[in-house]
Short mmCIF file of C-alpha atoms in Angstrom, two decimals:
data_model
loop_
_atom_site.label_atom_id
_atom_site.label_comp_id
_atom_site.label_asym_id
_atom_site.label_seq_id
_atom_site.Cartn_x
_atom_site.Cartn_y
_atom_site.Cartn_z
CA GLN A 27 -17.24 128.24 92.44
CA VAL A 28 -15.25 125.85 91.13
CA GLN A 29 -15.96 122.34 90.16
CA LEU A 30 -14.28 119.27 89.23
CA VAL A 31 -16.48 116.51 87.48
CA GLU A 32 -14.82 112.88 86.81
CA SER A 33 -16.02 110.08 84.41
CA GLY A 34 -14.61 107.14 82.91
CA GLY A 35 -14.41 104.65 85.85
CA GLY A 36 -16.07 101.53 86.01
CA LEU A 37 -15.47 97.33 86.00
CA VAL A 38 -12.68 95.88 84.02
CA GLN A 39 -10.77 92.51 83.73
CA ALA A 40 -7.25 92.61 84.52
CA GLY A 41 -5.14 93.46 81.51
CA GLY A 42 -7.49 95.67 80.16
CA SER A 43 -7.72 99.81 79.71
CA LEU A 44 -9.76 102.50 80.93
CA ARG A 45 -9.72 106.35 80.47
CA LEU A 46 -10.53 108.68 83.13
CA SER A 47 -11.52 112.20 82.36
CA CYS A 48 -11.93 115.34 84.53
CA ALA A 49 -13.54 118.57 83.64
CA ALA A 50 -12.86 121.57 85.51
CA SER A 51 -15.52 124.39 85.17
CA GLY A 52 -16.54 127.47 86.98
CA SER A 53 -15.14 130.63 87.90
CA ILE A 54 -11.28 129.89 86.79
CA PHE A 55 -8.85 132.11 85.89
CA SER A 56 -6.17 129.93 85.24
CA ILE A 57 -4.99 126.42 86.27
CA ASN A 58 -1.34 125.03 87.41
CA ARG A 59 -0.94 121.41 87.94
CA MET A 60 -3.41 118.97 87.59
CA GLY A 61 -3.40 115.12 88.97
CA TRP A 62 -4.97 111.72 89.82
CA TYR A 63 -4.80 110.32 93.32
CA ARG A 64 -6.45 107.23 94.65
CA GLN A 65 -7.47 105.40 97.58
CA GLY A 66 -8.36 101.84 97.93
CA LEU A 67 -10.19 100.12 100.54
CA GLY A 68 -8.47 100.73 104.06
CA LYS A 69 -5.51 102.32 102.60
CA GLN A 70 -4.59 106.26 102.22
CA ARG A 71 -4.87 108.45 99.40
CA GLU A 72 -2.19 108.45 97.17
CA LEU A 73 -0.70 109.99 94.27
CA VAL A 74 -0.98 108.31 90.92
CA ALA A 75 0.20 110.84 88.62
CA ARG A 76 0.36 114.60 88.16
CA ILE A 77 0.90 117.13 85.16
CA THR A 78 2.27 120.79 85.76
CA GLY A 79 0.92 123.72 83.41
CA SER A 80 3.92 123.26 81.16
CA SER A 81 3.09 119.66 81.00
CA THR A 82 5.93 118.04 83.01
CA THR A 83 4.66 114.59 84.39
CA ASN A 84 5.61 112.56 87.23
CA TYR A 85 3.91 109.21 88.22
CA ALA A 86 4.04 106.86 91.07
CA ASP A 87 6.57 103.71 90.86
CA SER A 88 3.47 101.39 90.67
CA VAL A 89 1.99 102.88 87.55
CA LYS A 90 4.87 103.89 85.28
CA GLY A 91 5.07 102.49 81.96
CA ARG A 92 1.34 101.52 82.41
CA PHE A 93 -0.57 105.03 82.79
CA THR A 94 -0.38 108.25 80.89
CA ILE A 95 -1.61 111.67 82.30
CA SER A 96 -2.44 114.23 79.66
CA ARG A 97 -4.40 117.59 79.68
CA ASP A 98 -6.08 119.85 77.16
CA ASN A 99 -5.88 123.36 78.30
CA ALA A 100 -8.64 124.71 76.17
CA LYS A 101 -11.28 122.22 77.62
CA ASN A 102 -9.48 122.69 81.47
CA THR A 103 -9.60 118.81 81.29
CA VAL A 104 -6.90 116.06 82.42
CA TYR A 105 -7.06 112.81 81.42
CA LEU A 106 -5.44 109.26 82.88
CA GLN A 107 -5.06 106.50 80.27
CA MET A 108 -4.80 103.14 82.24
CA ASN A 109 -3.47 100.16 80.62
CA SER A 110 -2.46 96.88 81.56
CA LEU A 111 -4.60 97.47 84.57
CA LYS A 112 -4.00 94.97 87.82
CA PRO A 113 -6.31 93.95 90.60
CA GLU A 114 -4.51 96.06 93.03
CA ASP A 115 -5.27 99.39 90.73
CA THR A 116 -8.57 99.14 92.07
CA ALA A 117 -9.57 102.07 94.07
CA VAL A 118 -11.59 105.29 94.05
CA TYR A 119 -9.92 107.79 91.96
CA TYR A 120 -10.05 111.22 92.49
CA CYS A 121 -8.98 114.45 90.26
CA ASN A 122 -7.06 117.22 91.83
CA ALA A 123 -6.19 120.69 90.28
CA TYR A 124 -4.38 123.78 91.66
CA ILE A 125 -6.86 126.55 90.49
CA HIS A 126 -6.41 130.42 90.49
CA GLU A 127 -9.92 131.38 91.01
CA ARG A 128 -11.37 134.01 89.26
CA VAL A 129 -13.63 136.02 91.81
CA ALA A 130 -11.46 135.53 94.92
CA GLY A 131 -8.42 135.81 93.25
CA ASN A 132 -7.16 132.80 95.56
CA TRP A 133 -5.02 129.77 94.35
CA ASP A 134 -6.32 126.93 95.95
CA ASP A 135 -6.46 122.74 95.75
CA TYR A 136 -9.87 121.27 94.38
CA TRP A 137 -10.96 118.08 94.32
CA GLY A 138 -13.64 115.87 92.27
CA GLN A 139 -16.06 113.33 93.85
CA GLY A 140 -14.19 110.71 92.75
CA THR A 141 -14.91 107.45 90.55
CA GLN A 142 -14.74 103.74 91.20
CA VAL A 143 -12.22 101.59 89.38
CA THR A 144 -12.53 97.97 89.96
CA VAL A 145 -10.23 95.64 87.98
CA SER A 146 -11.18 91.89 88.36
CA SER A 147 -8.73 88.87 88.20
#
């Protein structure tokens, strides 16, 4: 069994910062890519940022220069530092990881439960 648990969401004023964390736990052999997605009200889920096992990163154009994704492999944790937040960043943010599960031996995508980020104007 694998779990992803997010933390760090909340309410912040425009221009402020938040840092999201997502820790993977359970029957993990290895983790490849990790990432953050978001879903605004009435919108489709979209990729925000992704980081590979070799720490190559890519970002949505809307967050480039404001958000930074990083990971701590020893802790099976991925972070999203969000600066210069805008009201349009308001969404539920979901953690995603492509994990090699130890017991069954399968690679699969896992998702966190989501954390709300609200940016007030």
